[in-house]
CSV table of C-alpha atoms in Angstrom, one decimal:
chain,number,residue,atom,x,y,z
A,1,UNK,CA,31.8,-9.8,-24.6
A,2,UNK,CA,32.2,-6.3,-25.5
A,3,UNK,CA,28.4,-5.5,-25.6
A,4,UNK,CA,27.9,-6.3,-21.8
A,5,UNK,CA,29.6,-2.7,-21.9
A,6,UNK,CA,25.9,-1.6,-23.0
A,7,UNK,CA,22.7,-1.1,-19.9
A,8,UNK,CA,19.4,-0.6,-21.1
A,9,UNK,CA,20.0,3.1,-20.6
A,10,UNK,CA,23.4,3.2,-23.3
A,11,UNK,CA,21.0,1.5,-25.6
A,12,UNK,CA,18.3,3.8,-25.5
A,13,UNK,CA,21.2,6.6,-26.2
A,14,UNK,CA,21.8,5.2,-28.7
A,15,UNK,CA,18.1,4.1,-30.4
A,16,UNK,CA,18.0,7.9,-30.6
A,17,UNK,CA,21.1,9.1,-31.9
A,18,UNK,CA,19.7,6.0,-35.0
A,19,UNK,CA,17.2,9.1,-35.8
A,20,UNK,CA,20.0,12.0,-35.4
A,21,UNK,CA,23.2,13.8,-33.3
A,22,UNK,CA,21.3,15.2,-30.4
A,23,UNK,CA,22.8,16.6,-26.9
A,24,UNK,CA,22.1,15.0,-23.6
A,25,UNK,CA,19.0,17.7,-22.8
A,26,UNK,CA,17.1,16.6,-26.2
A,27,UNK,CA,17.9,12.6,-25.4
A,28,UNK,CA,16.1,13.6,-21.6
A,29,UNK,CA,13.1,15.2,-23.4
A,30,UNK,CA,12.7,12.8,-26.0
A,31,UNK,CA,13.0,9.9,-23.2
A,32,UNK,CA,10.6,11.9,-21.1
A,33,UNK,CA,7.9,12.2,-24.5
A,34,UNK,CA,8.2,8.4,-25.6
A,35,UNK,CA,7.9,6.6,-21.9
A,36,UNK,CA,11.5,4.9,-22.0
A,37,UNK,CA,11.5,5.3,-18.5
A,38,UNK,CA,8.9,2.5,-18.9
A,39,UNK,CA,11.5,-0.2,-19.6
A,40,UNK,CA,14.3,2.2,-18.3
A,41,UNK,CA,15.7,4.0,-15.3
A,42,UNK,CA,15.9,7.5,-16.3
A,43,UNK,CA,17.6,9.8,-14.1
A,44,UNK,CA,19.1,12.9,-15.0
A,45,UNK,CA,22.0,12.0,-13.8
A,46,UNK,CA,22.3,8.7,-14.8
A,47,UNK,CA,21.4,9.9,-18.6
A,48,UNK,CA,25.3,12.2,-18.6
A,49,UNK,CA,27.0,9.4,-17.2
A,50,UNK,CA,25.7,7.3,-19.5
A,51,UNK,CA,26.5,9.5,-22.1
A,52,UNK,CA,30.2,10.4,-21.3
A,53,UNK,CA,31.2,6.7,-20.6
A,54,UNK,CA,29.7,5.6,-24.1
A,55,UNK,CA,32.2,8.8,-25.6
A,56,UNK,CA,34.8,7.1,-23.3
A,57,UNK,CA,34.5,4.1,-24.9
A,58,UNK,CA,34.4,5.1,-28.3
A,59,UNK,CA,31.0,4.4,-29.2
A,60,UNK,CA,29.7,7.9,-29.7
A,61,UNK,CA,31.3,11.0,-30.7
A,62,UNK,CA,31.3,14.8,-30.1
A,63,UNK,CA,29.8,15.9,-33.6
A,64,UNK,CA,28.9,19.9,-32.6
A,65,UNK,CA,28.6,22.1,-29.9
A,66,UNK,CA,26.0,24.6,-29.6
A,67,UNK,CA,25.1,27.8,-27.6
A,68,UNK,CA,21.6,29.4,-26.9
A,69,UNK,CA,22.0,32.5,-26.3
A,70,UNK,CA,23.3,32.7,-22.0
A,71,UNK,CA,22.3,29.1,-21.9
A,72,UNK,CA,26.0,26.3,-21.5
A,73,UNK,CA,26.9,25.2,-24.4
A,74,UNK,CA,25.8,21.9,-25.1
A,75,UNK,CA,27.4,19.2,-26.8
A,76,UNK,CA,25.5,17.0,-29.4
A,77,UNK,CA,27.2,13.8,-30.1
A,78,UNK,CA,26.4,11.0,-32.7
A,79,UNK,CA,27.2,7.3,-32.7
A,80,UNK,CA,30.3,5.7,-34.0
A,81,UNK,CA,30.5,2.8,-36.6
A,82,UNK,CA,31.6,1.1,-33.2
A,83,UNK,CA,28.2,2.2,-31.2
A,84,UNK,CA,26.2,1.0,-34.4
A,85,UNK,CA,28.4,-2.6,-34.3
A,86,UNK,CA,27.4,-3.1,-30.1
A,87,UNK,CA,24.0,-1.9,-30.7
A,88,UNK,CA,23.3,-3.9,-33.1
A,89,UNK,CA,25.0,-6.9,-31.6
A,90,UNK,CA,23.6,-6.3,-28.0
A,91,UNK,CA,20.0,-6.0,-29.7
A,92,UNK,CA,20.3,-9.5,-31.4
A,93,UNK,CA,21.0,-10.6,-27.5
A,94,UNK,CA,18.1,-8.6,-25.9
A,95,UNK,CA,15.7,-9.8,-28.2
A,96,UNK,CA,16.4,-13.3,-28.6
A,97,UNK,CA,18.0,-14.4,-25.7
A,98,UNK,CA,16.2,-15.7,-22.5
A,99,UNK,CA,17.3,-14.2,-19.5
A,100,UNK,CA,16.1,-14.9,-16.2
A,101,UNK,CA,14.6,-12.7,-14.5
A,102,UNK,CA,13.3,-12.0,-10.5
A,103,UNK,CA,10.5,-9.5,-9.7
A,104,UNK,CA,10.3,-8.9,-6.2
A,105,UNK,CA,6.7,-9.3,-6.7
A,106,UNK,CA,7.4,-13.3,-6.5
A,107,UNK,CA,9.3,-12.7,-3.5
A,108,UNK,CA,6.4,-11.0,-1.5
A,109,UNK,CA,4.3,-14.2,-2.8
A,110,UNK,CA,6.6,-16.9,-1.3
A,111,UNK,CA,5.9,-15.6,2.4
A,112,UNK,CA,2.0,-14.7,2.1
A,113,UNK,CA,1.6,-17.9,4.7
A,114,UNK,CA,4.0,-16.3,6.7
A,115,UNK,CA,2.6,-12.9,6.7
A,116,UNK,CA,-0.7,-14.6,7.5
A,117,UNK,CA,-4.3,-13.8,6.1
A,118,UNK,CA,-4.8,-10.2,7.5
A,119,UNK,CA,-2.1,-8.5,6.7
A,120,UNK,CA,-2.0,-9.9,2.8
A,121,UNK,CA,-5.3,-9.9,1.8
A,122,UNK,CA,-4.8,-6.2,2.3
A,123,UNK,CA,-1.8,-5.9,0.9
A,124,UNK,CA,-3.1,-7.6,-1.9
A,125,UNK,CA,-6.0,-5.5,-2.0
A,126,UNK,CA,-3.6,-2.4,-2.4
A,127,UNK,CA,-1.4,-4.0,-4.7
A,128,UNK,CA,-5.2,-4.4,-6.9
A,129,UNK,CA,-6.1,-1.0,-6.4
A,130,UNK,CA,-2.9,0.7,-7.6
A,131,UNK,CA,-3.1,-1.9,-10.6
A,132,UNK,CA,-6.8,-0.7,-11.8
A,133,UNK,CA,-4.9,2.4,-11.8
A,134,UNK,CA,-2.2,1.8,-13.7
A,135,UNK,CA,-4.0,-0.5,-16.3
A,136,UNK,CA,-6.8,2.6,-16.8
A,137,UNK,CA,-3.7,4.8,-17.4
A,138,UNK,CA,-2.1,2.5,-19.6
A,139,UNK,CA,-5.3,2.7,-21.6
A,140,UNK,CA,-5.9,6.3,-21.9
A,141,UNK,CA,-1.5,6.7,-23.4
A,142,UNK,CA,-2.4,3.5,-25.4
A,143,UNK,CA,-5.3,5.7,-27.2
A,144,UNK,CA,-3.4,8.8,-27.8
A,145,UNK,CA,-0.9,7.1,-29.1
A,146,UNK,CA,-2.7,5.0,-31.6
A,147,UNK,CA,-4.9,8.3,-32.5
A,148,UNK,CA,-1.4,10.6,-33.0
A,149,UNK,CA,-0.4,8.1,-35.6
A,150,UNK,CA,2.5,6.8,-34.2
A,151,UNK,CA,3.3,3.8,-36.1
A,152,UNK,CA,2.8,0.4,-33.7
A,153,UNK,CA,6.4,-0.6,-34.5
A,154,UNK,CA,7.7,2.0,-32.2
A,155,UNK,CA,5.9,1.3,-29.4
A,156,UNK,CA,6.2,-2.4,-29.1
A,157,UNK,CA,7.5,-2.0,-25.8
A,158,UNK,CA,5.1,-0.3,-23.8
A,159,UNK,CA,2.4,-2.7,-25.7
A,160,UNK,CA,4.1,-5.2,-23.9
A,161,UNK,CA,4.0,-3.5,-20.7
A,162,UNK,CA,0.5,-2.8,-20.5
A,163,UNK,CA,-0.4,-5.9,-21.1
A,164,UNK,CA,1.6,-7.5,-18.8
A,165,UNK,CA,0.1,-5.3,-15.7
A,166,UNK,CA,-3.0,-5.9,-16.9
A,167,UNK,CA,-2.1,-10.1,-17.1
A,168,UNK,CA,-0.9,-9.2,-13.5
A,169,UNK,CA,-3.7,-7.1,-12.3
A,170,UNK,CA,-6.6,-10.4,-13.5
A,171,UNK,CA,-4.1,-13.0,-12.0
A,172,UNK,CA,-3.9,-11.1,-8.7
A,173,UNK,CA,-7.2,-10.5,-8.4
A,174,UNK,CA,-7.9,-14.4,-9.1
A,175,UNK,CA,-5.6,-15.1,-6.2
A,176,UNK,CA,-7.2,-12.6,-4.0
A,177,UNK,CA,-10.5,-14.3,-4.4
A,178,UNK,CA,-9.0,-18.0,-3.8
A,179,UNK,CA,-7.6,-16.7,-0.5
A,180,UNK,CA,-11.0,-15.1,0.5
A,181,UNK,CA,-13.0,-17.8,-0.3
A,182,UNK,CA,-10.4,-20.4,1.4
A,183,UNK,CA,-9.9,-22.3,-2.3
A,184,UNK,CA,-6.3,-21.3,-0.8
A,185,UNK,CA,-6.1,-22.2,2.3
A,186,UNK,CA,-3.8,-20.3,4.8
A,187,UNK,CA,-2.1,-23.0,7.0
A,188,UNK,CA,-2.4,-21.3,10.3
A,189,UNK,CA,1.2,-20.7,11.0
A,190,UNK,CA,1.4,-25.2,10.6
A,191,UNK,CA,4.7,-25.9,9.2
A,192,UNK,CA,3.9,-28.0,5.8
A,193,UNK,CA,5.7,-31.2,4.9
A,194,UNK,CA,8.0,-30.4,2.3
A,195,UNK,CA,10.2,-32.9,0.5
A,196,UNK,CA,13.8,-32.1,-0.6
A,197,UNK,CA,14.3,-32.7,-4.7
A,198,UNK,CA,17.2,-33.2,-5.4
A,199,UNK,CA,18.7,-33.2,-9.2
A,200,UNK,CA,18.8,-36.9,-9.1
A,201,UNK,CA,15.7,-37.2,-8.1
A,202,UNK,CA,14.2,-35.1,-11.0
A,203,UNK,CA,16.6,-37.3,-14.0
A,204,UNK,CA,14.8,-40.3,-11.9
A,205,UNK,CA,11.8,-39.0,-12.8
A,206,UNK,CA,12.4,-38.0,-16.2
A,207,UNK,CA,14.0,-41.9,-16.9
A,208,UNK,CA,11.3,-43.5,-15.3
C-alpha cells in the first residue's frame, strides 16, 4: 500500500503544511512549540530527510525559496494533491486500525523473578520516581495549554499521553506495593510449573 511510504514523522510534515507552505526550520520550531516529539522522534536530521524523500516521492512540492539577509536560502514546500490523498488515507489507518504494539516496559516485567526482589523493587522505585515527575510535568503543560486557549481538538494526543503515564505511574505503584508486602510473591529463583497451550488446546476450551 502506497501509504506505508508515510512514518509518523512524514505525517506530522504534513499535518503542518494542512495550515500553510513552510520550510524545514519553521516545521522544527513548530514541532519543538506543540510537543510532536511526544508521539514523534524528532531529530534534526531526521526532520530533512523526511522532508526531501516526501519531495522525492511526489507528495510535497517546492512552492518558494526565501533568503534572510546572509542566512541559506531556504526552501518552503507545500503538499501535493498526492500528499493530501496518503495523508488522508494513512490517517483513516492510524486512527482506526489496531496495531500491536510492544513497550519494552513489558519486557523488563516478564524477568522481575529473574532479576530477583532487590534489584526490582529499586528499579521499580526509580521507574515511580521519574513517573511523579513526569505526570507533575504533564500537568503543569496541560494547564498552559488549556489557559492559552488552544482548542482541545489539537491536543488530543498529548491528552492521551498524559494520561497514559499517569495510568502507568498508579499501576506501577500498585505492583510495587504487592511485591513489598509479598501479595506477589517472588519465587526464590524455584522454577514454576508451566503448562504449554497450544492452539488446540485453546479452540478446546472455547468448544467445550
Amino acid at each position: 500500500m502506497a501509504s506505508a511510504k508515510l512514518t509518523p514523522l512524514g505525517i506530522a510534515v504534513l499535518e503542518l503544511l494542512h495550515e500553510k507552505p513552510m520550510h524545514p526550520y519553521e516545521m522544527a520550531q513548530l514541532m519543538r512549540e506543540r510537543y510532536v516529539s511526544t508521539r514523534v522522534n524528532v531529530k534534526a536530521g531526521s526532520l530533512y530527510h523526511t522532508v526531501e524523500r516526501l519531495h522525492r516521492d511526489g507528495l510535497i512540492e517546492v512552492v518558494d525559496t526565501q533568503r534572510d539577509g546572509r542566512r541559506p536560502e531556504r526552501t518552503v514546500y507545500g503538499m501535493t494533491q498526492n500528499g493530501l490523498d496518503e495523508f488522508n488515507q494513512r490517517g483513516r489507518e492510524l486512527l482506526g486500525d489496531l496495531v500491536e504494539e510492544f513497550p519494552a516496559y513489558l519486557s523488563g516485567l516478564a524477568v522481575i523473578d529473574e532479576l530477583g526482589k532487590e534489584t526490582s523493587l529499586i528499579e521499580l522505585d526509580h521507574r515511580v520516581t521519574r513517573l511523579r515527575a513526569a505526570v507533575a510535568a504533564d500537568q503543569a503543560v496541560l494547564q498552559r495549554l488549556a489557559e492559552d486557549g488552544t482548542p482541545p481538538i489539537y491536543w488530543l494526543d498529548w491528552r492521551y499521553k498524559c494520561d497514559h503515564r499517569r495510568f502507568e505511574l498508579e499501576w506501577t505503584e500498585r505492583l510495587l506495593d504487592d511485591l513489598k508486602s509479598g501479595r506477589i510473591p517472588f519465587q526464590d529463583c524455584e522454577q514454576p510449573k508451566l503448562t504449554l497451550i497450544t492452539r488446540e488446546d485453546d479452540d478446546e476450551r472455547k468448544t467445550s
